[in-house]
mmCIF file of C-alpha atoms in Angstrom:
data_model
loop_
_atom_site.group_PDB
_atom_site.id
_atom_site.type_symbol
_atom_site.label_atom_id
_atom_site.label_comp_id
_atom_site.label_asym_id
_atom_site.label_seq_id
_atom_site.Cartn_x
_atom_site.Cartn_y
_atom_site.Cartn_z
ATOM 1 C CA UNK L 1 -20.985 13.903 12.418
ATOM 2 C CA UNK L 2 -19.898 9.887 14.709
ATOM 3 C CA UNK L 3 -17.059 9.658 14.871
ATOM 4 C CA UNK L 4 -15.340 5.797 15.617
ATOM 5 C CA UNK L 5 -12.542 5.322 17.519
ATOM 6 C CA UNK L 6 -11.659 1.366 17.223
ATOM 7 C CA UNK L 7 -9.066 -0.056 20.257
ATOM 8 C CA UNK L 8 -7.883 -4.129 20.145
ATOM 9 C CA UNK L 9 -5.799 -4.788 17.827
ATOM 10 C CA UNK L 10 -2.463 -6.698 17.841
ATOM 11 C CA UNK L 11 0.119 -9.862 16.935
ATOM 12 C CA UNK L 12 -1.139 -12.700 18.413
ATOM 13 C CA UNK L 13 -0.742 -16.553 18.034
ATOM 14 C CA UNK L 14 -3.690 -18.442 15.043
ATOM 15 C CA UNK L 15 -5.772 -20.130 17.970
ATOM 16 C CA UNK L 16 -5.468 -16.862 20.810
ATOM 17 C CA UNK L 17 -9.079 -14.168 21.024
ATOM 18 C CA UNK L 18 -8.727 -10.524 20.785
ATOM 19 C CA UNK L 19 -11.737 -8.279 21.439
ATOM 20 C CA UNK L 20 -12.436 -5.612 19.757
ATOM 21 C CA UNK L 21 -13.885 -2.082 20.011
ATOM 22 C CA UNK L 22 -14.940 0.386 19.112
ATOM 23 C CA UNK L 23 -16.830 3.656 20.763
ATOM 24 C CA UNK L 24 -19.085 5.944 19.297
ATOM 25 C CA UNK L 25 -19.210 9.369 20.088
ATOM 26 C CA UNK L 26 -21.502 13.053 18.311
ATOM 27 C CA UNK L 27 -24.923 12.518 16.971
ATOM 28 C CA UNK L 28 -24.955 9.291 17.959
ATOM 29 C CA UNK L 29 -28.712 8.924 17.903
ATOM 30 C CA UNK L 30 -28.523 8.531 13.832
ATOM 31 C CA UNK L 31 -27.135 4.641 14.392
ATOM 32 C CA UNK L 32 -29.590 2.402 12.847
ATOM 33 C CA UNK L 33 -26.209 -0.758 12.875
ATOM 34 C CA UNK L 34 -22.259 -0.707 14.155
ATOM 35 C CA UNK L 35 -20.699 -3.041 11.516
ATOM 36 C CA UNK L 36 -17.448 -4.360 11.715
ATOM 37 C CA UNK L 37 -15.270 -4.664 8.653
ATOM 38 C CA UNK L 38 -11.640 -5.865 7.127
ATOM 39 C CA UNK L 39 -9.185 -4.953 4.439
ATOM 40 C CA UNK L 40 -6.245 -7.625 4.051
ATOM 41 C CA UNK L 41 -3.542 -5.795 2.238
ATOM 42 C CA UNK L 42 -4.128 -6.216 -1.406
ATOM 43 C CA UNK L 43 -8.058 -7.183 -1.123
ATOM 44 C CA UNK L 44 -11.374 -5.107 -1.191
ATOM 45 C CA UNK L 45 -12.702 -5.212 2.200
ATOM 46 C CA UNK L 46 -15.299 -6.738 4.137
ATOM 47 C CA UNK L 47 -18.426 -7.723 6.881
ATOM 48 C CA UNK L 48 -16.970 -8.970 9.217
ATOM 49 C CA UNK L 49 -19.756 -8.356 10.986
ATOM 50 C CA UNK L 50 -22.844 -6.060 11.575
ATOM 51 C CA UNK L 51 -25.096 -5.393 14.838
ATOM 52 C CA UNK L 52 -28.360 -3.604 15.030
ATOM 53 C CA UNK L 53 -28.254 -0.794 17.012
ATOM 54 C CA UNK L 54 -31.811 -0.795 18.625
ATOM 55 C CA UNK L 55 -32.341 -4.809 18.723
ATOM 56 C CA UNK L 56 -30.391 -7.876 19.058
ATOM 57 C CA UNK L 57 -30.659 -8.709 15.036
ATOM 58 C CA UNK L 58 -27.107 -8.783 14.142
ATOM 59 C CA UNK L 59 -24.869 -11.320 10.501
ATOM 60 C CA UNK L 60 -21.421 -12.731 10.139
ATOM 61 C CA UNK L 61 -20.140 -13.504 7.350
ATOM 62 C CA UNK L 62 -19.328 -17.382 6.389
ATOM 63 C CA UNK L 63 -15.447 -17.170 7.660
ATOM 64 C CA UNK L 64 -15.947 -15.653 10.579
ATOM 65 C CA UNK L 65 -19.730 -16.904 11.997
ATOM 66 C CA UNK L 66 -18.546 -19.244 14.420
ATOM 67 C CA UNK L 67 -15.772 -18.071 15.699
ATOM 68 C CA UNK L 68 -16.310 -13.826 16.216
ATOM 69 C CA UNK L 69 -18.771 -12.458 17.414
ATOM 70 C CA UNK L 70 -20.022 -8.809 17.420
ATOM 71 C CA UNK L 71 -22.068 -7.028 20.459
ATOM 72 C CA UNK L 72 -23.015 -3.466 21.788
ATOM 73 C CA UNK L 73 -23.107 -1.777 25.038
ATOM 74 C CA UNK L 74 -25.539 1.560 23.858
ATOM 75 C CA UNK L 75 -24.807 2.863 27.447
ATOM 76 C CA UNK L 76 -21.541 3.071 26.678
ATOM 77 C CA UNK L 77 -21.895 4.101 22.638
ATOM 78 C CA UNK L 78 -19.944 1.021 22.424
ATOM 79 C CA UNK L 79 -19.682 -1.795 19.853
ATOM 80 C CA UNK L 80 -17.517 -5.475 20.350
ATOM 81 C CA UNK L 81 -15.477 -7.894 18.127
ATOM 82 C CA UNK L 82 -14.956 -10.324 20.703
ATOM 83 C CA UNK L 83 -12.677 -13.374 17.815
ATOM 84 C CA UNK L 84 -11.889 -16.706 19.019
ATOM 85 C CA UNK L 85 -10.042 -19.114 17.218
ATOM 86 C CA UNK L 86 -8.222 -16.877 14.884
ATOM 87 C CA UNK L 87 -6.489 -17.677 11.967
ATOM 88 C CA UNK L 88 -3.887 -16.247 10.134
ATOM 89 C CA UNK L 89 -6.358 -15.170 7.125
ATOM 90 C CA UNK L 90 -8.321 -13.666 9.771
ATOM 91 C CA UNK L 91 -5.325 -10.719 9.262
ATOM 92 C CA UNK L 92 -6.481 -7.868 8.594
ATOM 93 C CA UNK L 93 -7.153 -3.724 9.169
ATOM 94 C CA UNK L 94 -10.247 -4.272 10.804
ATOM 95 C CA UNK L 95 -12.962 -0.462 10.593
ATOM 96 C CA UNK L 96 -15.539 0.047 12.815
ATOM 97 C CA UNK L 97 -18.184 1.498 10.551
ATOM 98 C CA UNK L 98 -21.885 3.315 11.709
ATOM 99 C CA UNK L 99 -24.897 3.314 9.185
ATOM 100 C CA UNK L 100 -27.944 4.963 9.474
ATOM 101 C CA UNK L 101 -30.250 2.653 8.628
ATOM 102 C CA UNK L 102 -29.750 -1.857 8.382
ATOM 103 C CA UNK L 103 -27.704 -2.805 5.535
ATOM 104 C CA UNK L 104 -24.564 -5.364 4.900
ATOM 105 C CA UNK L 105 -23.623 -3.316 1.575
ATOM 106 C CA UNK L 106 -20.866 -1.695 2.431
ATOM 107 C CA UNK L 107 -20.860 1.712 0.930
ATOM 108 C CA UNK L 108 -24.158 2.430 2.654
ATOM 109 C CA UNK L 109 -22.361 3.053 6.134
ATOM 110 C CA UNK L 110 -21.453 6.928 6.641
ATOM 111 C CA UNK L 111 -18.271 6.986 8.769
ATOM 112 C CA UNK L 112 -15.901 4.940 9.793
ATOM 113 C CA UNK L 113 -13.135 4.308 12.453
ATOM 114 C CA UNK L 114 -9.384 4.601 11.412
ATOM 115 C CA UNK L 115 -8.471 0.797 11.937
ATOM 116 C CA UNK L 116 -6.998 -1.356 13.896
ATOM 117 C CA UNK L 117 -4.156 -4.106 12.826
ATOM 118 C CA UNK L 118 -4.575 -7.532 13.825
ATOM 119 C CA UNK L 119 -2.531 -9.641 13.272
ATOM 120 C CA UNK L 120 -2.333 -13.990 13.164
ATOM 121 C CA UNK L 121 0.238 -15.845 12.922
ATOM 122 C CA UNK L 122 0.783 -18.805 12.746
#
């Protein structure tokens, strides 16, 4: 099994920055991709960004491209999401997830963190 623990959420104002962290433990050698998803109240869980575990491939949703950056520190088994120029519509619970293959599909992510709330006030 793989365990994921997120941290770094909070309440910020529009235009501010925030960095989320996700620490992985357990059988981390099975991970091929790590991602951040988010879910706003009453909406589905959407992919925000993903990064391949052993290469530099990344993917960003249109809504965050140019504002958010996903990165990883393999030595620490940690993935980060740097969020700049935050908007009220970025308000959601953010989830870290890991998959055993490179994928953009939510149901192919096998492991999930507990989620961290990000609230952006206008």
